[in-house]
PDB file of C-alpha atoms in Angstrom:
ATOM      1  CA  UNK A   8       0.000   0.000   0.000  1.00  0.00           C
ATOM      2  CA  UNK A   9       3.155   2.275   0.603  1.00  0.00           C
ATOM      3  CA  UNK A  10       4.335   2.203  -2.277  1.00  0.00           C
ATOM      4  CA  UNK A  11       1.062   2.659  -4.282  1.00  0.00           C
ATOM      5  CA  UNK A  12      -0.018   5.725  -2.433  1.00  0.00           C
ATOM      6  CA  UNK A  13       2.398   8.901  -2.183  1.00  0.00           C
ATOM      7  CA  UNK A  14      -0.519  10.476   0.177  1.00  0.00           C
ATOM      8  CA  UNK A  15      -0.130   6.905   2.413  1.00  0.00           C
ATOM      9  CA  UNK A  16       3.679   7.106   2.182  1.00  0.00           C
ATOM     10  CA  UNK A  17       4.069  10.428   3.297  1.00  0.00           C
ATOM     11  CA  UNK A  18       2.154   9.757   6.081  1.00  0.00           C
ATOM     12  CA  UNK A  19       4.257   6.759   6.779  1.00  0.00           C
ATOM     13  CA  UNK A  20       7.461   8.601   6.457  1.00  0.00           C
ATOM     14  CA  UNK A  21       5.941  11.657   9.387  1.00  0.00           C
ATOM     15  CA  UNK A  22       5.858   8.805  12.140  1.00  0.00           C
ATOM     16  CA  UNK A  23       9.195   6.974  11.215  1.00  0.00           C
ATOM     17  CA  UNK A  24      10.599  10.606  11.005  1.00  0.00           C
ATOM     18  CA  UNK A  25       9.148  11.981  14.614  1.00  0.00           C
ATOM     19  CA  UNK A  26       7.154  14.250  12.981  1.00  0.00           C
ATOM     20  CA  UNK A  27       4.291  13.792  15.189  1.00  0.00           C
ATOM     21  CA  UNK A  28       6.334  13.475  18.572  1.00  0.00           C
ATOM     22  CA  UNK A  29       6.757  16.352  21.101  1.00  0.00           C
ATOM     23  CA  UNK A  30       9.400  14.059  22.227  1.00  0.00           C
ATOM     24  CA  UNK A  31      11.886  13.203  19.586  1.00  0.00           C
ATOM     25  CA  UNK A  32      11.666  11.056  16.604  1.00  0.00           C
ATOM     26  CA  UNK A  33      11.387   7.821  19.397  1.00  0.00           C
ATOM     27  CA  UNK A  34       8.331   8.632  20.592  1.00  0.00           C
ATOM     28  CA  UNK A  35       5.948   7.736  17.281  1.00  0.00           C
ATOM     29  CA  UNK A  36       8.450   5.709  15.319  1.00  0.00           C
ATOM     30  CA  UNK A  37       6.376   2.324  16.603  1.00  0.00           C
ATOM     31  CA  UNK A  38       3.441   3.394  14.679  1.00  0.00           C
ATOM     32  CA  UNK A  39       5.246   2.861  11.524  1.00  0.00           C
ATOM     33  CA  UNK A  40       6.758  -0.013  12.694  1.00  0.00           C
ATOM     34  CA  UNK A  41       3.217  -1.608  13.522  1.00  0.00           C
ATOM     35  CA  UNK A  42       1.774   0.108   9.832  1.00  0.00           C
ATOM     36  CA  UNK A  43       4.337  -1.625   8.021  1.00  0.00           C
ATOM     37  CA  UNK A  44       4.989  -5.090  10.111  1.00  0.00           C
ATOM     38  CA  UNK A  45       1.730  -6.190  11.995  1.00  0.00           C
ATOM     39  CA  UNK A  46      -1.150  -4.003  11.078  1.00  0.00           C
ATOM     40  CA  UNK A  47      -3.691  -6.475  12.543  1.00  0.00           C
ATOM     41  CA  UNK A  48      -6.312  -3.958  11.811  1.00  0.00           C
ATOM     42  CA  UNK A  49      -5.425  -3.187   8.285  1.00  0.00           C
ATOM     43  CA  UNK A  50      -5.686   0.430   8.901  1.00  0.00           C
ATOM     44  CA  UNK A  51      -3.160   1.408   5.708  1.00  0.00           C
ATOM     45  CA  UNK A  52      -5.458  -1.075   3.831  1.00  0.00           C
ATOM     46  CA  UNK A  53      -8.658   1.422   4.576  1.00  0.00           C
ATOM     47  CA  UNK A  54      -6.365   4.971   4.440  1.00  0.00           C
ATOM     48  CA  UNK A  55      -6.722   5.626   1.026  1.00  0.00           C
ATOM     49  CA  UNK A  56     -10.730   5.197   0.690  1.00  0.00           C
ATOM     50  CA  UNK A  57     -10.785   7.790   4.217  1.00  0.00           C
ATOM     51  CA  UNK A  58      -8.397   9.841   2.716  1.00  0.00           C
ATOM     52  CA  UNK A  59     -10.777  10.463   0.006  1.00  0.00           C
ATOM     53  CA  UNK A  60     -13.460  10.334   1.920  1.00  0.00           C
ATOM     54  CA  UNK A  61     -11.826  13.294   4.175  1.00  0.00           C
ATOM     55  CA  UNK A  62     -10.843  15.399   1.082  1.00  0.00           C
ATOM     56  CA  UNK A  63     -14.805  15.730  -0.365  1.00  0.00           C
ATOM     57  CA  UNK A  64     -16.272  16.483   3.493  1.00  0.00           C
ATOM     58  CA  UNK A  65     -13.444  19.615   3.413  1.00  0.00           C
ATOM     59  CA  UNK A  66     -14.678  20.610  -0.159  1.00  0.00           C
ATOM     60  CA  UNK A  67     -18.573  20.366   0.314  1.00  0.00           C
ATOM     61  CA  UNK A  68     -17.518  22.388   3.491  1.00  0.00           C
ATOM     62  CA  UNK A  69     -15.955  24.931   2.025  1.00  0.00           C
ATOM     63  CA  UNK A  70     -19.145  25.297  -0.285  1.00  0.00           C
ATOM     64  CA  UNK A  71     -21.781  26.662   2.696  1.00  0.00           C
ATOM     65  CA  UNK A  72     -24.805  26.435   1.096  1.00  0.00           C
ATOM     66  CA  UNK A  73     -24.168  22.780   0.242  1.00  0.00           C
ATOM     67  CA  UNK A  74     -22.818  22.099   3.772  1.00  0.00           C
ATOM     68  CA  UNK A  75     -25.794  23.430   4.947  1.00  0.00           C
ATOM     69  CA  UNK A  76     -28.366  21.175   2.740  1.00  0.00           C
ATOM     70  CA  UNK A  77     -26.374  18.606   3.879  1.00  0.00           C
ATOM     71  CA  UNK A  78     -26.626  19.331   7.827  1.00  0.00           C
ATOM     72  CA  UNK A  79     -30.223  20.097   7.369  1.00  0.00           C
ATOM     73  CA  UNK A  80     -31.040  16.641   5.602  1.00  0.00           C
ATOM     74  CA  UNK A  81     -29.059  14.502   7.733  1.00  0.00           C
ATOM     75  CA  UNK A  82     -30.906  15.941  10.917  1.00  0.00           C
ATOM     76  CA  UNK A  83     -33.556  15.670   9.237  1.00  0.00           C
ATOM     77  CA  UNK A  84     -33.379  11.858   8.272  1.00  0.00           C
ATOM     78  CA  UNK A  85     -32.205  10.850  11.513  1.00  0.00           C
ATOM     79  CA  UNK A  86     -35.673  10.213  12.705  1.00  0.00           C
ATOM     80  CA  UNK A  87     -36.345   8.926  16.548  1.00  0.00           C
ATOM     81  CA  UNK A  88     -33.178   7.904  18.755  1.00  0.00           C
ATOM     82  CA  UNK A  89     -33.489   7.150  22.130  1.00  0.00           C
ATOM     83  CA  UNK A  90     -31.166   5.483  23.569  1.00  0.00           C
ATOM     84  CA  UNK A  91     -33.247   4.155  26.515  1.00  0.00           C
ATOM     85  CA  UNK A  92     -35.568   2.905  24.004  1.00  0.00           C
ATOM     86  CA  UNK A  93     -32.288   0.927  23.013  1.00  0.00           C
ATOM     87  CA  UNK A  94     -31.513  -0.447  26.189  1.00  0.00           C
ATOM     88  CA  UNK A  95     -35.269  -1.159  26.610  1.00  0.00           C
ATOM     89  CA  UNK A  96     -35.424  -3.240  23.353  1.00  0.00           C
ATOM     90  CA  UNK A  97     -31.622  -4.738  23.882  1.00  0.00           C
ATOM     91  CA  UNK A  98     -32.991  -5.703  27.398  1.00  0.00           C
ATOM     92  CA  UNK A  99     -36.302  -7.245  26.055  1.00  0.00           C
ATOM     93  CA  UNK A 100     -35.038  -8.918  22.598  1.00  0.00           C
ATOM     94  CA  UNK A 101     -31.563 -10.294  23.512  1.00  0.00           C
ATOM     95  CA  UNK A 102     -31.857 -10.650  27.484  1.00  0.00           C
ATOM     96  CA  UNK A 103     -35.508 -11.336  27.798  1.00  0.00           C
ATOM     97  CA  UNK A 104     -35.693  -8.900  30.409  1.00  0.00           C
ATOM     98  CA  UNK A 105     -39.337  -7.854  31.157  1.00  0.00           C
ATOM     99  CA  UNK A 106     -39.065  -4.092  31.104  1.00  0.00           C
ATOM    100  CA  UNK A 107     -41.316  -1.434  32.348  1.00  0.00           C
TER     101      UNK A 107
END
């Protein structure tokens, strides 16, 4: 994935080079070590697709009047959330926990 993505490599290259440490170079260097050895999580495996995904949220905010469709409709398509109605129904369907 390194070497396929200059965005993934730079970001590579700021740990093994301290960038990120108030400390020295020491301090952050493991996080490259764990990208590129045993990256149980496959997190460089998903950085390119959030990368992306981070680069059109900062245009369509940078556009306000689209940002603010945007806001409006997703609070508006959220709908009811409770999250003691959650617990209620988790409690009920999984437990079998008579509530109320």
């Amino acid at each position: 994935m390194v070497e396929r993505d200059p965005r993934v490599r730079r970001i590579v290259e700021a740990f093994s080079g301290g960038r990120f440490a108030s400390r020295g170079p020491s301090g952050v260097c493991w996080v490259a070590r764990t990208l590129l050895g045993d990256d149980a999580f496959l997190h460089l495996a998903d950085l390119p697709a959030y990368l992306d995904a981070q680069a059109a949220v900062a245009a369509a905010f940078c556009d306000r009047p689209r940002w603010a469709r945007m806001a409006i409709r997703s609070v508006a398509r959220v709908g009811f959330v409770s999250s003691d109605r959650a617990v209620h129904q988790y409690a009920s369907e999984i437990w079998g926990v008579p509530t109320r």
